[in-house]
């Protein structure tokens, strides 16, 4: 009995080691599969270029507490390419929104708002609210729950800007601006 238990533990340790090996391999493949910074920026710009013209129309239509929602990593910030730096085409839209009395709200898979707030401020963002993911909440569900919470606070979420499918699951916004994630390679 004692011996059986100890072999079971060893088996589990080997299994864990194997999983770690697979993760390391896919990490290397991920880096190789990402496009250049210039290509990423060109792709981001293509998605973001129509955002301000659309927001101009949307503001003209009117409404209560108009807001935009932004994902943080690889959307607001260049987390993968230049950690902590603002993703400029997205920052431009956030600044335009602030200048036109819209709220700028962040919905993130990060679980701690304090550091996120500091990172965003350092990158030049004015932050009205940050909604974070609960530690055991699934990404897509957390983000949908955040948008629901923000709507209940009275915000009208117009544009929702993110780079993963989980940024859009569950709706609760008027228009999506989906930045590239290169089939999941860009987290
Ligand atoms: Mg992201």
PDB file of C-alpha atoms and ligand atoms in Angstrom:
ATOM      1  CA  UNK A   1       0.000   0.000   0.000  1.00  0.00           C
ATOM      2  CA  UNK A   2       2.754   2.361   1.076  1.00  0.00           C
ATOM      3  CA  UNK A   3       4.830   1.410  -1.967  1.00  0.00           C
ATOM      4  CA  UNK A   4       1.898   1.742  -4.382  1.00  0.00           C
ATOM      5  CA  UNK A   5       1.254   5.280  -3.171  1.00  0.00           C
ATOM      6  CA  UNK A   6       4.882   6.289  -3.569  1.00  0.00           C
ATOM      7  CA  UNK A   7       5.005   4.967  -7.181  1.00  0.00           C
ATOM      8  CA  UNK A   8       1.843   6.889  -7.929  1.00  0.00           C
ATOM      9  CA  UNK A   9       3.493  10.067  -6.750  1.00  0.00           C
ATOM     10  CA  UNK A  10       6.542   9.400  -8.908  1.00  0.00           C
ATOM     11  CA  UNK A  11       4.256   8.877 -11.902  1.00  0.00           C
ATOM     12  CA  UNK A  12       2.581  12.201 -11.261  1.00  0.00           C
ATOM     13  CA  UNK A  13       5.971  13.921 -10.996  1.00  0.00           C
ATOM     14  CA  UNK A  14       7.003  12.489 -14.396  1.00  0.00           C
ATOM     15  CA  UNK A  15       3.696  13.607 -15.911  1.00  0.00           C
ATOM     16  CA  UNK A  16       4.217  17.139 -14.595  1.00  0.00           C
ATOM     17  CA  UNK A  17       7.730  17.233 -15.974  1.00  0.00           C
ATOM     18  CA  UNK A  18       6.416  16.177 -19.383  1.00  0.00           C
ATOM     19  CA  UNK A  19       3.765  18.909 -19.365  1.00  0.00           C
ATOM     20  CA  UNK A  20       6.435  21.514 -18.520  1.00  0.00           C
ATOM     21  CA  UNK A  21       8.486  20.263 -21.495  1.00  0.00           C
ATOM     22  CA  UNK A  22       5.536  20.664 -23.882  1.00  0.00           C
ATOM     23  CA  UNK A  23       4.849  24.189 -22.635  1.00  0.00           C
ATOM     24  CA  UNK A  24       8.479  25.213 -23.171  1.00  0.00           C
ATOM     25  CA  UNK A  25       8.408  23.869 -26.751  1.00  0.00           C
ATOM     26  CA  UNK A  26       5.190  25.661 -27.679  1.00  0.00           C
ATOM     27  CA  UNK A  27       6.590  28.884 -26.173  1.00  0.00           C
ATOM     28  CA  UNK A  28       9.472  28.785 -28.636  1.00  0.00           C
ATOM     29  CA  UNK A  29       7.141  28.093 -31.560  1.00  0.00           C
ATOM     30  CA  UNK A  30       4.957  31.013 -30.447  1.00  0.00           C
ATOM     31  CA  UNK A  31       7.795  33.523 -30.634  1.00  0.00           C
ATOM     32  CA  UNK A  32       8.752  32.303 -34.089  1.00  0.00           C
ATOM     33  CA  UNK A  33       5.175  32.546 -35.369  1.00  0.00           C
ATOM     34  CA  UNK A  34       4.625  36.185 -34.407  1.00  0.00           C
ATOM     35  CA  UNK A  35       4.972  38.800 -37.146  1.00  0.00           C
ATOM     36  CA  UNK A  36       7.397  41.723 -36.935  1.00  0.00           C
ATOM     37  CA  UNK A  37       6.489  44.750 -34.826  1.00  0.00           C
ATOM     38  CA  UNK A  38       5.964  46.775 -38.006  1.00  0.00           C
ATOM     39  CA  UNK A  39       3.535  44.191 -39.388  1.00  0.00           C
ATOM     40  CA  UNK A  40       1.633  44.047 -36.100  1.00  0.00           C
ATOM     41  CA  UNK A  41       1.343  47.854 -36.019  1.00  0.00           C
ATOM     42  CA  UNK A  42       0.118  47.918 -39.628  1.00  0.00           C
ATOM     43  CA  UNK A  43      -2.505  45.290 -38.746  1.00  0.00           C
ATOM     44  CA  UNK A  44      -3.545  47.201 -35.601  1.00  0.00           C
ATOM     45  CA  UNK A  45      -3.824  50.468 -37.522  1.00  0.00           C
ATOM     46  CA  UNK A  46      -6.036  48.872 -40.151  1.00  0.00           C
ATOM     47  CA  UNK A  47      -8.524  47.800 -37.451  1.00  0.00           C
ATOM     48  CA  UNK A  48      -8.342  51.067 -35.483  1.00  0.00           C
ATOM     49  CA  UNK A  49      -8.495  53.567 -38.369  1.00  0.00           C
ATOM     50  CA  UNK A  50     -12.319  53.414 -38.660  1.00  0.00           C
ATOM     51  CA  UNK A  51     -12.835  53.691 -34.869  1.00  0.00           C
ATOM     52  CA  UNK A  52     -12.696  57.492 -34.447  1.00  0.00           C
ATOM     53  CA  UNK A  53     -14.996  58.177 -37.436  1.00  0.00           C
ATOM     54  CA  UNK A  54     -17.481  55.696 -35.984  1.00  0.00           C
ATOM     55  CA  UNK A  55     -17.216  57.214 -32.481  1.00  0.00           C
ATOM     56  CA  UNK A  56     -17.791  60.688 -33.951  1.00  0.00           C
ATOM     57  CA  UNK A  57     -21.101  59.465 -35.362  1.00  0.00           C
ATOM     58  CA  UNK A  58     -21.938  57.645 -32.153  1.00  0.00           C
ATOM     59  CA  UNK A  59     -21.326  60.702 -29.961  1.00  0.00           C
ATOM     60  CA  UNK A  60     -23.445  62.793 -32.324  1.00  0.00           C
ATOM     61  CA  UNK A  61     -26.326  60.328 -31.804  1.00  0.00           C
ATOM     62  CA  UNK A  62     -26.163  61.023 -28.075  1.00  0.00           C
ATOM     63  CA  UNK A  63     -26.846  58.793 -25.092  1.00  0.00           C
ATOM     64  CA  UNK A  64     -26.156  58.505 -21.386  1.00  0.00           C
ATOM     65  CA  UNK A  65     -22.668  57.862 -20.014  1.00  0.00           C
ATOM     66  CA  UNK A  66     -21.142  56.790 -23.303  1.00  0.00           C
ATOM     67  CA  UNK A  67     -18.051  54.655 -22.781  1.00  0.00           C
ATOM     68  CA  UNK A  68     -15.475  52.605 -24.603  1.00  0.00           C
ATOM     69  CA  UNK A  69     -14.034  49.351 -23.255  1.00  0.00           C
ATOM     70  CA  UNK A  70     -10.430  48.353 -23.786  1.00  0.00           C
ATOM     71  CA  UNK A  71      -8.542  45.166 -23.110  1.00  0.00           C
ATOM     72  CA  UNK A  72      -5.101  45.857 -21.604  1.00  0.00           C
ATOM     73  CA  UNK A  73      -2.445  43.391 -22.763  1.00  0.00           C
ATOM     74  CA  UNK A  74      -1.576  43.501 -26.465  1.00  0.00           C
ATOM     75  CA  UNK A  75      -4.421  45.963 -26.962  1.00  0.00           C
ATOM     76  CA  UNK A  76      -3.845  49.096 -24.846  1.00  0.00           C
ATOM     77  CA  UNK A  77      -0.245  48.151 -24.100  1.00  0.00           C
ATOM     78  CA  UNK A  78       2.391  46.577 -26.350  1.00  0.00           C
ATOM     79  CA  UNK A  79       2.847  43.829 -23.782  1.00  0.00           C
ATOM     80  CA  UNK A  80       4.447  41.302 -26.153  1.00  0.00           C
ATOM     81  CA  UNK A  81       6.546  43.661 -28.295  1.00  0.00           C
ATOM     82  CA  UNK A  82       7.519  46.475 -25.867  1.00  0.00           C
ATOM     83  CA  UNK A  83       6.291  45.741 -22.358  1.00  0.00           C
ATOM     84  CA  UNK A  84       4.630  48.752 -20.756  1.00  0.00           C
ATOM     85  CA  UNK A  85       4.585  50.928 -23.876  1.00  0.00           C
ATOM     86  CA  UNK A  86       1.261  52.207 -25.199  1.00  0.00           C
ATOM     87  CA  UNK A  87      -0.151  50.715 -28.389  1.00  0.00           C
ATOM     88  CA  UNK A  88      -0.394  54.094 -30.106  1.00  0.00           C
ATOM     89  CA  UNK A  89      -3.377  53.585 -32.443  1.00  0.00           C
ATOM     90  CA  UNK A  90      -5.410  52.436 -29.413  1.00  0.00           C
ATOM     91  CA  UNK A  91      -4.111  55.234 -27.165  1.00  0.00           C
ATOM     92  CA  UNK A  92      -5.191  57.739 -29.849  1.00  0.00           C
ATOM     93  CA  UNK A  93      -8.752  56.379 -29.703  1.00  0.00           C
ATOM     94  CA  UNK A  94      -8.781  56.437 -25.885  1.00  0.00           C
ATOM     95  CA  UNK A  95      -7.600  60.054 -25.889  1.00  0.00           C
ATOM     96  CA  UNK A  96     -10.208  61.008 -28.485  1.00  0.00           C
ATOM     97  CA  UNK A  97     -12.887  59.378 -26.327  1.00  0.00           C
ATOM     98  CA  UNK A  98     -11.768  61.280 -23.205  1.00  0.00           C
ATOM     99  CA  UNK A  99     -11.695  64.544 -25.144  1.00  0.00           C
ATOM    100  CA  UNK A 100     -15.317  63.918 -26.141  1.00  0.00           C
ATOM    101  CA  UNK A 101     -16.624  63.202 -22.638  1.00  0.00           C
ATOM    102  CA  UNK A 102     -16.681  59.450 -23.022  1.00  0.00           C
ATOM    103  CA  UNK A 103     -15.592  57.181 -20.186  1.00  0.00           C
ATOM    104  CA  UNK A 104     -12.576  54.969 -20.808  1.00  0.00           C
ATOM    105  CA  UNK A 105     -13.054  51.587 -19.138  1.00  0.00           C
ATOM    106  CA  UNK A 106     -10.624  48.691 -18.989  1.00  0.00           C
ATOM    107  CA  UNK A 107     -11.670  45.063 -18.827  1.00  0.00           C
ATOM    108  CA  UNK A 108      -8.782  42.701 -18.244  1.00  0.00           C
ATOM    109  CA  UNK A 109      -7.929  39.084 -17.579  1.00  0.00           C
ATOM    110  CA  UNK A 110      -5.430  40.409 -15.034  1.00  0.00           C
ATOM    111  CA  UNK A 111      -6.609  39.870 -11.469  1.00  0.00           C
ATOM    112  CA  UNK A 112      -5.054  42.891  -9.781  1.00  0.00           C
ATOM    113  CA  UNK A 113      -6.209  46.414 -10.633  1.00  0.00           C
ATOM    114  CA  UNK A 114      -3.525  48.368  -8.738  1.00  0.00           C
ATOM    115  CA  UNK A 115      -0.610  47.408 -10.975  1.00  0.00           C
ATOM    116  CA  UNK A 116      -2.796  47.674 -14.086  1.00  0.00           C
ATOM    117  CA  UNK A 117      -3.787  51.211 -13.120  1.00  0.00           C
ATOM    118  CA  UNK A 118      -0.130  52.177 -12.672  1.00  0.00           C
ATOM    119  CA  UNK A 119       0.927  50.565 -15.963  1.00  0.00           C
ATOM    120  CA  UNK A 120      -1.862  52.335 -17.863  1.00  0.00           C
ATOM    121  CA  UNK A 121      -1.177  55.734 -16.293  1.00  0.00           C
ATOM    122  CA  UNK A 122       2.529  55.415 -17.077  1.00  0.00           C
ATOM    123  CA  UNK A 123       1.647  54.652 -20.699  1.00  0.00           C
ATOM    124  CA  UNK A 124      -0.508  57.784 -20.940  1.00  0.00           C
ATOM    125  CA  UNK A 125      -4.023  56.433 -20.428  1.00  0.00           C
ATOM    126  CA  UNK A 126      -6.654  58.204 -18.357  1.00  0.00           C
ATOM    127  CA  UNK A 127      -8.522  55.451 -16.549  1.00  0.00           C
ATOM    128  CA  UNK A 128     -12.142  55.734 -15.408  1.00  0.00           C
ATOM    129  CA  UNK A 129     -12.623  52.123 -14.302  1.00  0.00           C
ATOM    130  CA  UNK A 130     -10.773  48.827 -14.394  1.00  0.00           C
ATOM    131  CA  UNK A 131     -12.666  45.573 -14.072  1.00  0.00           C
ATOM    132  CA  UNK A 132     -10.480  42.562 -13.315  1.00  0.00           C
ATOM    133  CA  UNK A 133     -10.960  38.809 -13.523  1.00  0.00           C
ATOM    134  CA  UNK A 134     -11.681  36.848 -10.375  1.00  0.00           C
ATOM    135  CA  UNK A 135      -8.843  34.429  -9.614  1.00  0.00           C
ATOM    136  CA  UNK A 136     -10.836  31.353 -10.636  1.00  0.00           C
ATOM    137  CA  UNK A 137     -13.024  32.989 -13.281  1.00  0.00           C
ATOM    138  CA  UNK A 138     -12.672  31.881 -16.917  1.00  0.00           C
ATOM    139  CA  UNK A 139     -11.391  34.625 -19.259  1.00  0.00           C
ATOM    140  CA  UNK A 140     -14.418  35.036 -21.533  1.00  0.00           C
ATOM    141  CA  UNK A 141     -16.935  34.727 -18.689  1.00  0.00           C
ATOM    142  CA  UNK A 142     -15.053  37.267 -16.556  1.00  0.00           C
ATOM    143  CA  UNK A 143     -14.985  39.839 -19.340  1.00  0.00           C
ATOM    144  CA  UNK A 144     -18.703  39.411 -20.102  1.00  0.00           C
ATOM    145  CA  UNK A 145     -19.447  39.733 -16.369  1.00  0.00           C
ATOM    146  CA  UNK A 146     -17.339  42.905 -16.229  1.00  0.00           C
ATOM    147  CA  UNK A 147     -19.258  44.511 -19.091  1.00  0.00           C
ATOM    148  CA  UNK A 148     -22.525  43.573 -17.387  1.00  0.00           C
ATOM    149  CA  UNK A 149     -21.313  45.135 -14.110  1.00  0.00           C
ATOM    150  CA  UNK A 150     -20.233  48.308 -15.936  1.00  0.00           C
ATOM    151  CA  UNK A 151     -23.597  48.546 -17.730  1.00  0.00           C
ATOM    152  CA  UNK A 152     -25.314  48.175 -14.355  1.00  0.00           C
ATOM    153  CA  UNK A 153     -23.227  51.101 -13.091  1.00  0.00           C
ATOM    154  CA  UNK A 154     -24.888  53.121 -15.873  1.00  0.00           C
ATOM    155  CA  UNK A 155     -22.297  53.076 -18.654  1.00  0.00           C
ATOM    156  CA  UNK A 156     -23.356  52.634 -22.277  1.00  0.00           C
ATOM    157  CA  UNK A 157     -20.584  50.558 -23.825  1.00  0.00           C
ATOM    158  CA  UNK A 158     -20.120  51.618 -27.439  1.00  0.00           C
ATOM    159  CA  UNK A 159     -16.818  50.365 -28.877  1.00  0.00           C
ATOM    160  CA  UNK A 160     -15.180  47.285 -27.384  1.00  0.00           C
ATOM    161  CA  UNK A 161     -11.510  46.939 -28.337  1.00  0.00           C
ATOM    162  CA  UNK A 162      -9.577  43.732 -27.713  1.00  0.00           C
ATOM    163  CA  UNK A 163      -7.284  41.214 -29.336  1.00  0.00           C
ATOM    164  CA  UNK A 164      -8.731  37.840 -28.298  1.00  0.00           C
ATOM    165  CA  UNK A 165     -12.065  36.179 -28.991  1.00  0.00           C
ATOM    166  CA  UNK A 166     -12.609  36.063 -25.210  1.00  0.00           C
ATOM    167  CA  UNK A 167     -12.690  39.895 -25.237  1.00  0.00           C
ATOM    168  CA  UNK A 168     -15.991  39.742 -27.128  1.00  0.00           C
ATOM    169  CA  UNK A 169     -17.780  36.644 -25.825  1.00  0.00           C
ATOM    170  CA  UNK A 170     -21.137  37.353 -24.250  1.00  0.00           C
ATOM    171  CA  UNK A 171     -21.793  40.679 -26.038  1.00  0.00           C
ATOM    172  CA  UNK A 172     -22.808  43.759 -24.055  1.00  0.00           C
ATOM    173  CA  UNK A 173     -21.328  46.365 -26.448  1.00  0.00           C
ATOM    174  CA  UNK A 174     -22.338  48.084 -29.675  1.00  0.00           C
ATOM    175  CA  UNK A 175     -19.339  47.560 -31.947  1.00  0.00           C
ATOM    176  CA  UNK A 176     -16.239  45.402 -31.801  1.00  0.00           C
ATOM    177  CA  UNK A 177     -12.727  46.312 -32.884  1.00  0.00           C
ATOM    178  CA  UNK A 178     -10.845  43.023 -32.972  1.00  0.00           C
ATOM    179  CA  UNK A 179      -7.086  43.402 -33.110  1.00  0.00           C
ATOM    180  CA  UNK A 180      -5.016  40.478 -34.324  1.00  0.00           C
ATOM    181  CA  UNK A 181      -4.010  37.595 -32.088  1.00  0.00           C
ATOM    182  CA  UNK A 182      -2.552  35.555 -34.956  1.00  0.00           C
ATOM    183  CA  UNK A 183      -4.563  32.428 -34.214  1.00  0.00           C
ATOM    184  CA  UNK A 184      -3.894  32.678 -30.511  1.00  0.00           C
ATOM    185  CA  UNK A 185      -0.129  33.254 -30.826  1.00  0.00           C
ATOM    186  CA  UNK A 186      -0.430  36.768 -29.330  1.00  0.00           C
ATOM    187  CA  UNK A 187      -1.892  36.449 -25.853  1.00  0.00           C
TER     188      UNK A 187
HETATM  189 MG1  LIG B   1      -5.210  41.049 -24.759  1.00  0.00          MG
END
